[in-house]
CSV table of C-alpha atoms and ligand atoms in Angstrom, one decimal:
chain,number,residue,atom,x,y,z
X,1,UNK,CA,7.0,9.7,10.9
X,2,UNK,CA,3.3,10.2,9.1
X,3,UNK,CA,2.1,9.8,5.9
X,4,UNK,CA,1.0,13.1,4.5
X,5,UNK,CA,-0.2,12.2,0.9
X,6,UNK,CA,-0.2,9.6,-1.4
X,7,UNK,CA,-0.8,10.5,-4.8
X,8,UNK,CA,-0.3,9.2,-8.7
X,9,UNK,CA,0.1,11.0,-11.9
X,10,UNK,CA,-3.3,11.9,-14.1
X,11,UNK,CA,-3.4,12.7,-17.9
X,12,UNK,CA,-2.1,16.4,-17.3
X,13,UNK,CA,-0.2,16.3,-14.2
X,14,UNK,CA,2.8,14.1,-13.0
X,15,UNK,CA,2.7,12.9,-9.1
X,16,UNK,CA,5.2,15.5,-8.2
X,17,UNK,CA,3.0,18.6,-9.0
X,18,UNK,CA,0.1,16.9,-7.9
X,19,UNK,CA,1.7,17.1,-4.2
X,20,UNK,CA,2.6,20.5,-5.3
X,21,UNK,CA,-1.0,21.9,-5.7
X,22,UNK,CA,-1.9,19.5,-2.7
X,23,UNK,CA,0.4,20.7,-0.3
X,24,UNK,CA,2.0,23.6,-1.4
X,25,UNK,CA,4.9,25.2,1.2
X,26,UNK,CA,3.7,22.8,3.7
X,27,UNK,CA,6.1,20.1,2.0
X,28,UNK,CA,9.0,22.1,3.3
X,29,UNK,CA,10.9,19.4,5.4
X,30,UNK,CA,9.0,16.3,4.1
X,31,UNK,CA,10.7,13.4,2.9
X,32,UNK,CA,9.5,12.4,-0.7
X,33,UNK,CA,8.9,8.5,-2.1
X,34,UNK,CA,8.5,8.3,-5.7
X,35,UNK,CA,8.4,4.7,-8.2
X,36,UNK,CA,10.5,7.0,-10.4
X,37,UNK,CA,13.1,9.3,-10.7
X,38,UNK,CA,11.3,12.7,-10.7
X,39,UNK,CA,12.0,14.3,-14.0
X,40,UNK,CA,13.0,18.1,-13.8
X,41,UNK,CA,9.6,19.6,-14.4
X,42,UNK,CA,8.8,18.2,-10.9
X,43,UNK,CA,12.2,18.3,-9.5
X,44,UNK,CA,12.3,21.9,-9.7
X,45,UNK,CA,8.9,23.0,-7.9
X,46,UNK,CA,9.6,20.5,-5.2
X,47,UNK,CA,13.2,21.3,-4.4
X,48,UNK,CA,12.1,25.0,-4.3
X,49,UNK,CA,9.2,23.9,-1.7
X,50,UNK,CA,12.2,22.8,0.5
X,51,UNK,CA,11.7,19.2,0.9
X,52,UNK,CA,14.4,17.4,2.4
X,53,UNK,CA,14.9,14.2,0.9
X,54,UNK,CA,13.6,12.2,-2.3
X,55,UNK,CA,13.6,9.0,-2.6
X,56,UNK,CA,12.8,7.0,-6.0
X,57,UNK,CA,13.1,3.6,-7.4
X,58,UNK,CA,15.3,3.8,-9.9
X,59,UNK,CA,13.0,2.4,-12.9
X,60,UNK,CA,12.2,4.9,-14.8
X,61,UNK,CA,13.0,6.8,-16.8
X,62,UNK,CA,15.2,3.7,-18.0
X,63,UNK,CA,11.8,1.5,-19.0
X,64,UNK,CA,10.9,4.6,-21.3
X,65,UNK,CA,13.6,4.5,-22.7
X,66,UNK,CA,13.9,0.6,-23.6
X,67,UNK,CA,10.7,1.1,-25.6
X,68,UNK,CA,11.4,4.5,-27.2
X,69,UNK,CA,14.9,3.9,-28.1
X,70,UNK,CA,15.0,4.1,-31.8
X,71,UNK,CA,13.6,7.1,-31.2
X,72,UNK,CA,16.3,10.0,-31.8
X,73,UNK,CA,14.2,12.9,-30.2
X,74,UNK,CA,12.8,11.0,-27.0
X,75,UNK,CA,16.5,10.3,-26.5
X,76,UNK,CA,18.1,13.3,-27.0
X,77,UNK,CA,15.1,14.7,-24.6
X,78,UNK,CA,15.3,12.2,-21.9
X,79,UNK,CA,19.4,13.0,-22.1
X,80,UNK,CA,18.5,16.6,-21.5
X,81,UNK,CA,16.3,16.2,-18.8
X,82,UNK,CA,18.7,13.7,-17.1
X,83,UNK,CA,21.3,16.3,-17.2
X,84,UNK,CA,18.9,19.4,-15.9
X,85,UNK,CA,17.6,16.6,-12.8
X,86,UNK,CA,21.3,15.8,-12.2
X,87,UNK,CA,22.3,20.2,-12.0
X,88,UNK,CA,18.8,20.3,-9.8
X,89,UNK,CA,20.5,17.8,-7.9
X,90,UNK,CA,23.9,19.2,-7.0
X,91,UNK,CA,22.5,23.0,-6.3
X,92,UNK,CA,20.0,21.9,-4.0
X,93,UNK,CA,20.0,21.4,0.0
X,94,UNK,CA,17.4,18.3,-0.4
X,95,UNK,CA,18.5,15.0,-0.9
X,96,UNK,CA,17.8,13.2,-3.9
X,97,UNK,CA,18.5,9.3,-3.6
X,98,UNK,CA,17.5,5.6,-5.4
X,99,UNK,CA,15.7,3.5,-2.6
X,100,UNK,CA,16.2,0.3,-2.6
X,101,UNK,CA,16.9,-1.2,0.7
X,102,UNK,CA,18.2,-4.5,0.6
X,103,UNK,CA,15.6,-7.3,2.1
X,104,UNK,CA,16.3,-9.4,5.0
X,105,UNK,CA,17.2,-12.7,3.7
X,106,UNK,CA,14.2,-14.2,4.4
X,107,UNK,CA,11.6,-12.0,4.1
X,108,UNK,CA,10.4,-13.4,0.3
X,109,UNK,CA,10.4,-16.8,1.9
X,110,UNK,CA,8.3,-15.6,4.7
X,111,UNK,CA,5.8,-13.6,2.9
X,112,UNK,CA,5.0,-16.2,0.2
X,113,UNK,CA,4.5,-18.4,3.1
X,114,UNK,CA,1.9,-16.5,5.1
X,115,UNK,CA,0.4,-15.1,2.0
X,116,UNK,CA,-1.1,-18.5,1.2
X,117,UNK,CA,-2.6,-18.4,4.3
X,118,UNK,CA,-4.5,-15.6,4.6
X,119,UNK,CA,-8.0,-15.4,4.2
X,120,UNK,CA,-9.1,-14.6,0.6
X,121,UNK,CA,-7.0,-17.9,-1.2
X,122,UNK,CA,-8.6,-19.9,2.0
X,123,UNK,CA,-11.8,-19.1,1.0
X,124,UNK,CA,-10.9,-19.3,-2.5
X,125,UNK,CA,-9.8,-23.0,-1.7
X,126,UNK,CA,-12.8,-24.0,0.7
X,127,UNK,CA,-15.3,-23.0,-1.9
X,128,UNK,CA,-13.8,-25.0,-4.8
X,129,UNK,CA,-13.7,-28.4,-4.5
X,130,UNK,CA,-11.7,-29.4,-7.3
X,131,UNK,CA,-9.1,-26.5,-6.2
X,132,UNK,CA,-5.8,-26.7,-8.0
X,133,UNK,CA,-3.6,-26.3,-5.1
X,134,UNK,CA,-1.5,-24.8,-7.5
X,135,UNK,CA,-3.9,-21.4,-8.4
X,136,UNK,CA,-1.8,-19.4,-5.6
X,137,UNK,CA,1.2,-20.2,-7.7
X,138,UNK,CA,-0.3,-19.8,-10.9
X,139,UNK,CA,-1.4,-16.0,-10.0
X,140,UNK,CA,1.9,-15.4,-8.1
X,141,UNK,CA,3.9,-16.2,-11.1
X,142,UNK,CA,1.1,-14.0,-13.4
X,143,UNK,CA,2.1,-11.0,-11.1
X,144,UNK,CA,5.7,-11.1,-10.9
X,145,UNK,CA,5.5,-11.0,-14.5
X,146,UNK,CA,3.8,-8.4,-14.6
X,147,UNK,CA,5.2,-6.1,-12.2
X,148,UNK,CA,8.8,-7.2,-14.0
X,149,UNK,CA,7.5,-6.0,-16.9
X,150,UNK,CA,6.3,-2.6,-15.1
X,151,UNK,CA,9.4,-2.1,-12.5
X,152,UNK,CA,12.1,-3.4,-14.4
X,153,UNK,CA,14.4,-4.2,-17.6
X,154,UNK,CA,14.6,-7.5,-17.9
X,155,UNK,CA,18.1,-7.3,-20.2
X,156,UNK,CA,20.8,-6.7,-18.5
X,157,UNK,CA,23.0,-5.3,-21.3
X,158,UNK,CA,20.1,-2.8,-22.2
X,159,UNK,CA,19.9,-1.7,-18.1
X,160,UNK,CA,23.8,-1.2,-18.4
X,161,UNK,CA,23.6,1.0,-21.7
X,162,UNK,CA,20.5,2.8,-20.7
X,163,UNK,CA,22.0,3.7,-17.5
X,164,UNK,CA,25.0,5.0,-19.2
X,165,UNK,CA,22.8,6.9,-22.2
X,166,UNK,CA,21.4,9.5,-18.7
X,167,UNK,CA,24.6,9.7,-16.9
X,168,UNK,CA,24.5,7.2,-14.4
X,169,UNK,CA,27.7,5.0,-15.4
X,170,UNK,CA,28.6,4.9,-11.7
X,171,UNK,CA,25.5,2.4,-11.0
X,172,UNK,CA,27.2,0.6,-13.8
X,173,UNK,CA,30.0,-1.1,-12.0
X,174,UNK,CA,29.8,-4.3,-10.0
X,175,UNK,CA,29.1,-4.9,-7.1
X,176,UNK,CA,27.0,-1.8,-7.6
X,177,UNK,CA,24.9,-3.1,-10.6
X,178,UNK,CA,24.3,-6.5,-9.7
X,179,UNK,CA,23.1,-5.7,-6.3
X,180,UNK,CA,21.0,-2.8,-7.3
X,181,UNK,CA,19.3,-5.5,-9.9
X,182,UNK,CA,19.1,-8.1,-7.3
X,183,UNK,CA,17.5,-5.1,-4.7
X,184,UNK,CA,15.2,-4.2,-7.6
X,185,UNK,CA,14.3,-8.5,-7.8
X,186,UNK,CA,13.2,-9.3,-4.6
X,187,UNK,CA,11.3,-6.1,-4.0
X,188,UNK,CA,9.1,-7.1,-6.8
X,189,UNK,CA,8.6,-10.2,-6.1
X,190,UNK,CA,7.5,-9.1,-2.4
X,191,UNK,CA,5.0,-7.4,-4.4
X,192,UNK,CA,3.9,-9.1,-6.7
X,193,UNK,CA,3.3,-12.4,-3.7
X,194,UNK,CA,1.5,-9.5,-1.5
X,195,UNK,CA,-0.7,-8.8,-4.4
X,196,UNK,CA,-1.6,-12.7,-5.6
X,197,UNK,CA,-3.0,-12.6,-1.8
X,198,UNK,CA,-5.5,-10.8,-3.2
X,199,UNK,CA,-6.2,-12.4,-6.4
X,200,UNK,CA,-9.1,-12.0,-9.1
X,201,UNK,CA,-10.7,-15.5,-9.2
X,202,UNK,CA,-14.3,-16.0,-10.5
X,203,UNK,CA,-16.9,-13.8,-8.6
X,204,UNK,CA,-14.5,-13.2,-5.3
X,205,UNK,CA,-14.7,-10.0,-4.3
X,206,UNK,CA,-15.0,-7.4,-1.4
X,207,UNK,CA,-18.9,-7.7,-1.0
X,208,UNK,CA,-21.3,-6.3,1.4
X,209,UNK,CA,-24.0,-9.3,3.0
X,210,UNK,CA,-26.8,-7.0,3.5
X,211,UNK,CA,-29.0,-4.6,1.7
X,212,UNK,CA,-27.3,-1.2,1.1
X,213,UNK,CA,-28.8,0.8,3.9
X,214,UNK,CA,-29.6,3.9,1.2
X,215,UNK,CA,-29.2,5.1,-2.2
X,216,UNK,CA,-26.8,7.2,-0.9
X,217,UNK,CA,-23.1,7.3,-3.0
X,218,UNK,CA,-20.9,6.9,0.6
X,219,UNK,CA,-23.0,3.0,1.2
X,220,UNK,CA,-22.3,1.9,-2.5
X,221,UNK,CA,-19.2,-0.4,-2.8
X,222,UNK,CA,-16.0,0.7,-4.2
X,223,UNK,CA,-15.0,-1.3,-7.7
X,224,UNK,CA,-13.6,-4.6,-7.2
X,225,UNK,CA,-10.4,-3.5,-8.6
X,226,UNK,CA,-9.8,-0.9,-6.2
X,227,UNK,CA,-11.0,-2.7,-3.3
X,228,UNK,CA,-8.2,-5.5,-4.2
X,229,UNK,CA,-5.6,-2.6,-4.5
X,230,UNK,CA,-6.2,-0.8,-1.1
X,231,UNK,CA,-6.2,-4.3,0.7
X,232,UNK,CA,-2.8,-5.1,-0.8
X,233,UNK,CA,-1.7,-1.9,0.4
X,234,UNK,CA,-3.0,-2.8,4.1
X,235,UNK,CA,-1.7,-6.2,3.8
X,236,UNK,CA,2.4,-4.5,2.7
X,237,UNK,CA,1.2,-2.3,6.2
X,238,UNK,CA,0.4,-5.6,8.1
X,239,UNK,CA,4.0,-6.6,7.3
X,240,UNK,CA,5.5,-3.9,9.4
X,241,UNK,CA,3.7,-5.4,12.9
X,242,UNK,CA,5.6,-5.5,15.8
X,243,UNK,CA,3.0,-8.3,17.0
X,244,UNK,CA,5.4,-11.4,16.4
X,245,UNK,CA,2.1,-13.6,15.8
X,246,UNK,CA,-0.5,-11.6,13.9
X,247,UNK,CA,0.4,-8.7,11.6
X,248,UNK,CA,-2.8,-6.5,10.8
X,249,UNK,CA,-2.5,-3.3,8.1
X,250,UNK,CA,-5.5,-0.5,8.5
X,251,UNK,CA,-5.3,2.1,5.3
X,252,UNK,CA,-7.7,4.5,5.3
X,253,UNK,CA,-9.3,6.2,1.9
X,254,UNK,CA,-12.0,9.1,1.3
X,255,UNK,CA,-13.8,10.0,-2.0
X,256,UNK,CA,-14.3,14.4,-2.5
X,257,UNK,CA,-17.6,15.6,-3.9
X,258,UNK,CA,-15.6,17.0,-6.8
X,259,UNK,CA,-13.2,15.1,-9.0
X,260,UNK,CA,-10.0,17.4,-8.8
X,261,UNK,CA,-6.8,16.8,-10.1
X,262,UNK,CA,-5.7,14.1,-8.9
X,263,UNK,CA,-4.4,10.6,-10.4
X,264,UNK,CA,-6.2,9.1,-8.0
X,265,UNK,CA,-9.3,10.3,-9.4
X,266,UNK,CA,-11.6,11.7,-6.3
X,267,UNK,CA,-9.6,9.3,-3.6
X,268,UNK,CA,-7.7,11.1,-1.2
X,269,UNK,CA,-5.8,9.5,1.3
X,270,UNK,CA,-6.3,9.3,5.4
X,271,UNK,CA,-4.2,7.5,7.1
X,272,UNK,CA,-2.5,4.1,7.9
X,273,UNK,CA,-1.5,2.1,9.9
X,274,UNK,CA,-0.4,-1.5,12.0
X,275,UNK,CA,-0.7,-3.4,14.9
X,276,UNK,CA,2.3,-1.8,17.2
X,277,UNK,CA,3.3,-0.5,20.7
X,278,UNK,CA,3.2,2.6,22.0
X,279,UNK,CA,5.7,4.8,19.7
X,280,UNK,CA,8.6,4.6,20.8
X,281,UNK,CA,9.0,2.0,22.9
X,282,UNK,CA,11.4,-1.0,23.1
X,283,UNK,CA,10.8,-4.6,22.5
X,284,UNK,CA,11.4,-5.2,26.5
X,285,UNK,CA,9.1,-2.5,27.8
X,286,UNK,CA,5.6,-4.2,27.0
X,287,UNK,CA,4.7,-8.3,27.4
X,288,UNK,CA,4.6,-10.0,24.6
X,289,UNK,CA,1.7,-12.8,24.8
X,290,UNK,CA,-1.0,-14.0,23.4
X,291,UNK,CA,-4.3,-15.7,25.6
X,292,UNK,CA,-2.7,-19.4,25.5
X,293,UNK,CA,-0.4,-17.7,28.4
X,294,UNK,CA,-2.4,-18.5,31.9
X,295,UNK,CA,-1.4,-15.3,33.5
X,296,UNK,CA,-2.8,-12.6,32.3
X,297,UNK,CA,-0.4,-9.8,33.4
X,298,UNK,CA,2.0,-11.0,30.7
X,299,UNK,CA,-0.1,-11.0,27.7
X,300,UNK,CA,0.3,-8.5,25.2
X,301,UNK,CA,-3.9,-7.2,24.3
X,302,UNK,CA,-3.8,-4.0,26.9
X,303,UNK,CA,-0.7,-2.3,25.4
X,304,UNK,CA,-0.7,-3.3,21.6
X,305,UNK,CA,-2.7,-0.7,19.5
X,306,UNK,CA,-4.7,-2.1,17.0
X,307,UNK,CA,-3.8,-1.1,13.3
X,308,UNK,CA,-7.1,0.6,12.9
X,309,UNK,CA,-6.6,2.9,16.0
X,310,UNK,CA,-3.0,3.9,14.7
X,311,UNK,CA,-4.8,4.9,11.2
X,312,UNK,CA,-7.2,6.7,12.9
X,313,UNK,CA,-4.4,8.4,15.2
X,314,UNK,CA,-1.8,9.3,12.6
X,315,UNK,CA,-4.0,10.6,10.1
X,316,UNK,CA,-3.3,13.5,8.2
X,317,UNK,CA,-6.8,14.2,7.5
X,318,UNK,CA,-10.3,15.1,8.6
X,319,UNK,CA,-12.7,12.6,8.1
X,320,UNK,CA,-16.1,14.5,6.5
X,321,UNK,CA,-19.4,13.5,7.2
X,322,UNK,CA,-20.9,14.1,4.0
X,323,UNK,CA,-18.1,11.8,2.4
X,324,UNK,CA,-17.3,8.2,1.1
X,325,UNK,CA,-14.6,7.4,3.7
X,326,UNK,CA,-13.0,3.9,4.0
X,327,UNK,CA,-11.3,1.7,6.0
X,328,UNK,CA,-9.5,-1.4,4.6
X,329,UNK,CA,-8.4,-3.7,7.1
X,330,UNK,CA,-7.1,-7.2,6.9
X,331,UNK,CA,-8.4,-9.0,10.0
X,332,UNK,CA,-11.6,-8.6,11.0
X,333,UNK,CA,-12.2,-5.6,13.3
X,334,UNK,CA,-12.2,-6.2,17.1
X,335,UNK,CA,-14.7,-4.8,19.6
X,336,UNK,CA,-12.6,-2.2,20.9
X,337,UNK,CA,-12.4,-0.9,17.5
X,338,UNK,CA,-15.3,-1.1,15.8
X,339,UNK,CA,-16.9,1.8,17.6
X,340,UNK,CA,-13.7,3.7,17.2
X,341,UNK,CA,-14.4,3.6,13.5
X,342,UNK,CA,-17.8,4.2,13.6
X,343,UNK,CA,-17.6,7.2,15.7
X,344,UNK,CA,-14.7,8.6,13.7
X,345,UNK,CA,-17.4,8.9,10.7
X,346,UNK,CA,-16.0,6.1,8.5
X,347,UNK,CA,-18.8,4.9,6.6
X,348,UNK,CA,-17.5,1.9,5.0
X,349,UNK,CA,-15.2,-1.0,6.1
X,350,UNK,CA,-13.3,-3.7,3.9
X,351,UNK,CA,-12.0,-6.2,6.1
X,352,UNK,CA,-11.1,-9.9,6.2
X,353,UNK,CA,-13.9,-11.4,8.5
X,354,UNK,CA,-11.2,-14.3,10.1
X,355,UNK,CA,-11.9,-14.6,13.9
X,356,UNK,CA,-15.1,-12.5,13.2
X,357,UNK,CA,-17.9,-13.8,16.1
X,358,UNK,CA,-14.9,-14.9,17.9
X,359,UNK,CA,-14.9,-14.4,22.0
X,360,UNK,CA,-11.4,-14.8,23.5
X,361,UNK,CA,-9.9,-14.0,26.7
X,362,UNK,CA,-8.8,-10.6,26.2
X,363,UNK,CA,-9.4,-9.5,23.0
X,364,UNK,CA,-13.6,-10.0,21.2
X,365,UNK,CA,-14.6,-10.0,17.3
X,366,UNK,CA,-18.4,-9.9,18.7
X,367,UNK,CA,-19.8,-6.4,17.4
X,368,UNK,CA,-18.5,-6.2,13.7
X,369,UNK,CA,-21.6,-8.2,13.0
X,370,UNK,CA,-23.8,-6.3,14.9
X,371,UNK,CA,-22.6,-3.1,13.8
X,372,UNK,CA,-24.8,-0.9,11.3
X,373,UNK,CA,-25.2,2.4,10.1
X,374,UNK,CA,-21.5,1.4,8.7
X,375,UNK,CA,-21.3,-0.7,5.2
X,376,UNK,CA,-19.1,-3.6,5.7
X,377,UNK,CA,-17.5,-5.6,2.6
X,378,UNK,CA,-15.6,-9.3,3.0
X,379,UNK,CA,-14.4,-11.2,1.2
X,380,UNK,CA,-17.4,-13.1,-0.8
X,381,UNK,CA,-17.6,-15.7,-4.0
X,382,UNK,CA,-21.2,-14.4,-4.4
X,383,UNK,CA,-21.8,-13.3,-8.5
X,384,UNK,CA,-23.0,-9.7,-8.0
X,385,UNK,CA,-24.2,-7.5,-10.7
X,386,UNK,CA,-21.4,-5.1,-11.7
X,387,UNK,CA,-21.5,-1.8,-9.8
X,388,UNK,CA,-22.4,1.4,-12.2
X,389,UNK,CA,-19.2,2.4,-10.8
X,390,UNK,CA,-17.4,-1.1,-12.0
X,391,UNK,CA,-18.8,-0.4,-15.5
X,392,UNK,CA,-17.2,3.2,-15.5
X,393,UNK,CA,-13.9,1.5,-13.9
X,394,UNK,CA,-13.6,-0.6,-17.2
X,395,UNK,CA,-12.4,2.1,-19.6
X,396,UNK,CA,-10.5,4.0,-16.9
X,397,UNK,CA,-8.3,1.7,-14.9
X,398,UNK,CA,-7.0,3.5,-11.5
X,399,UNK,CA,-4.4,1.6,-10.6
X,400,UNK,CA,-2.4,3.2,-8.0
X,401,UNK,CA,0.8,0.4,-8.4
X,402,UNK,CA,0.8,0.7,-11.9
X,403,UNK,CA,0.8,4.3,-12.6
X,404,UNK,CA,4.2,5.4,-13.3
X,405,UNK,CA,4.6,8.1,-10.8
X,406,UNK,CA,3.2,7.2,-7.3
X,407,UNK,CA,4.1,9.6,-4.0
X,408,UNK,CA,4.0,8.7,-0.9
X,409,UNK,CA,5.3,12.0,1.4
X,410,UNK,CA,6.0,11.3,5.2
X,411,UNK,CA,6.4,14.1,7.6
X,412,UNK,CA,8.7,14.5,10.7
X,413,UNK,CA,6.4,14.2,14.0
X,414,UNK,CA,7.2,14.7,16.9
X,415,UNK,CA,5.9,11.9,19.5
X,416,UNK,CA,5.7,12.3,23.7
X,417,UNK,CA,6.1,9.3,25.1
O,1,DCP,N1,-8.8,-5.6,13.7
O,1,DCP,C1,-7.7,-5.9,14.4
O,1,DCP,C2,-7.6,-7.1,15.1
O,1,DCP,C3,-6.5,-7.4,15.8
O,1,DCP,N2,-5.4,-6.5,15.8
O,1,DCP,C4,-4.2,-6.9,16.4
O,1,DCP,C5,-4.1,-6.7,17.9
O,1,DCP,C6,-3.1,-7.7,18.3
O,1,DCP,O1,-1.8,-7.3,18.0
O,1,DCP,C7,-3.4,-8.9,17.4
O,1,DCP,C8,-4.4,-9.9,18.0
O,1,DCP,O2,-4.7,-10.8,17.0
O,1,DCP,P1,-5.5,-12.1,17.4
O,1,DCP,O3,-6.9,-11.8,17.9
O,1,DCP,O4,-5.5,-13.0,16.2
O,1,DCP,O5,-4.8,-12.8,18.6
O,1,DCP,P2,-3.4,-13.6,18.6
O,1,DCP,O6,-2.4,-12.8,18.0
O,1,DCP,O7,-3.2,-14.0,20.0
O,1,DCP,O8,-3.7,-14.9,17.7
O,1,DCP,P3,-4.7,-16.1,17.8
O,1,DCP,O9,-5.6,-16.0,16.6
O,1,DCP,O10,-3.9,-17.4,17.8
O,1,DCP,O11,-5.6,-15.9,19.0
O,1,DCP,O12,-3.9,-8.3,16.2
O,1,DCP,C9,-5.5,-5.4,15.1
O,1,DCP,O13,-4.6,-4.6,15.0
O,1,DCP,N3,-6.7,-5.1,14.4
């Protein structure tokens, strides 16, 4: 499976049309992912495109409604479109269905553990000698109140009765309702933990060490904001390894000359990726190991590919020369990859710099440092003047979570082994 597109609504156009004018008849047999029930302006185009499955978390358009419910004509509107989505629906060969997949049990646990862990709260805590161990905390608990307030209604009574207002009265029945709240729970507060990894915290940002080589717009750094946003993303990615000891996420962004349509202003999306084996493969076929093994034949370095090289591979995109393209990576690239991403044409890398300088046995983090001609960003407590492009970000906040229609679209591939 490959990512295609990942796009959000703008002021004129919801996600679903966006991918429309994106990708046209080339989203015949593609699977769809939206943070919404598509509403039937978007239904209809995309069912007609011959998708073959959509996929949506099952928030909205119940949250509208919660706000907007003494509101006779938003009702009555929202109960008319619920009814044209549901006929869509039935006379159509693509699949339309809620996502929520039920997390292993300890998957929260896990993830709030290694979140703390990881490199930005470390450095957070080293430079703060009077850290409050408890700031992780305090920011997780900020975010899962604030995705809760974004993904979900908090009142169960109000769910029920919104539920039953667009026709849904079978989600209304236990065991059905409780576990679909309890699904809907734990996903955000996967989320939400993932995203306090990242935290805003005094002048911490994604900062380059050196002198922008140029003038030029592809060197200049992205907006803190959407730095912090595209490494959460990489970070859910790192999530998926199938490295037992280090999970790495690579997500890979451009910026167009022209600011199009899209929700996600000029950003286009690349490709992503994690640390995996060859596609395909089972968990016996390749060793396992890390360097602390003494023989070498068992260790896992010469058959695991690296998240970035997986991003680069499953792209769905060209990367452009003339363009800001950018990795975001959350370990610190390696020196088999470093000229991998410079000679794809990436001109800027975001990356956690843990193990950077690092020689080991079979795998190096010597080159990252040496490497120009590429701007690279870490994680940095330095107070930098705002970019021209923070200011702008200020009264326009692009925040690919929090818009109300994301789209992811993956694409059947087929893979040789
Ligand atoms: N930029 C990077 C760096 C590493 N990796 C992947 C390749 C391996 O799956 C794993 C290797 O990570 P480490 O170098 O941290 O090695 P270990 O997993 O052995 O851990 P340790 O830090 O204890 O040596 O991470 C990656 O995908 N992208």
């Amino acid at each position: 499976m490959t990512i295609i597109g990942l796009h959000c609504s703008s002021t004129d156009l919801h996600a679903g049309q966006i991918a429309l004018i994106k990708h046209g008849s080339r989203l015949k047999n593609c699977d769809l992912y939206f943070s919404r029930k598509p509403c039937s302006t978007c239904l209809k185009m995309i069912v007609n495109a011959g998708v073959s499955r959509i996929s949506y978390w099952p928030a909205d358009p119940e949250i509208s409604l919660q706000s907007e419910a003494s509101n006779p004509v938003t009702t009555s509107d929202a109960k008319l479109d619920a009814k044209a989505v549901e006929r869509l629906k039935s006379n159509s060969r693509a699949r339309v269905c809620v996502l929520l997949q039920p997390l292993v049990c300890y998957m929260v646990q896990f993830i709030e553990e290694t979140s703390t862990k990881l490199d930005f709260i470390q450095k957070i805590a080293k430079s703060q000698p009077d850290f409050n161990t408890d700031f992780y905390t305090a920011c997780r608990q900020e975010r899962i109140k604030e995705y809760e307030s974004l993904f979900l209604i908090s009142n169960e009574e109000t769910h029920k009765q919104i539920l039953m207002t667009i026709g849904l009265e079978n989600l209304c029945e236990n065991p059905y309702f409780s576990n679909l709240r309890q699904n809907m729970k734990d996903l955000v507060l996967v989320l939400a933990t993932v995203a306090a990894s990242v935290p805003v915290f005094g002048c911490f940002g994604f900062y380059s060490n050196e002198p922008q080589p140029t003038n030029e717009t592809c060197h200049q750094g992205l907006p803190q904001e959407i730095a912090r946003h595209c490494m959460v993303q990489a970070r859910l990615l790192a999530y998926r390894t199938e490295d037992h000891k280090t999970g790495v996420g690579a997500i890979i962004w451009a910026e167009e000359k022209s600011r199009s349509c899209d929700g996600t202003g000029a950003m286009y999306f690349v490709g992503c990726g994690y640390n995996a084996f060859p596609v395909g493969s089972e968990y016996a076929d390749f060793p396992h190991m890390d360097d602390k093994q003494k023989d070498r034949e068992i260790r896992k370095f010469r058959y695991i590919i690296h998240a970035e090289q997986n991003a680069l591979t499953f792209r769905c995109r060209e990367i452009k020369p003339d363009e800001r393209s950018m990795i975001f990576v959350t370990k610190c690239p390696c020196d088999e990859c470093v000229p991998l991403i410079k000679g794809a044409g990436i001109k800027q890398i975001y990356a956690g710099d843990i193990d950077a300088g690092k020689k080991k046995a079979d795998i190096s983090y010597m080159k990252f440092d040496e490497l120009e001609g590429v701007s690279k960003f870490t994680v940095n407590g330095v107070q930098k003047t705002k970019s021209i492009d923070d200011q702008q970000h200020q009264n326009k906040k692009l925040s690919l979570l929090h818009s109300c229609s994301v789209l992811f679209i993956t694409q059947p591939v087929c893979t040789l082994k």
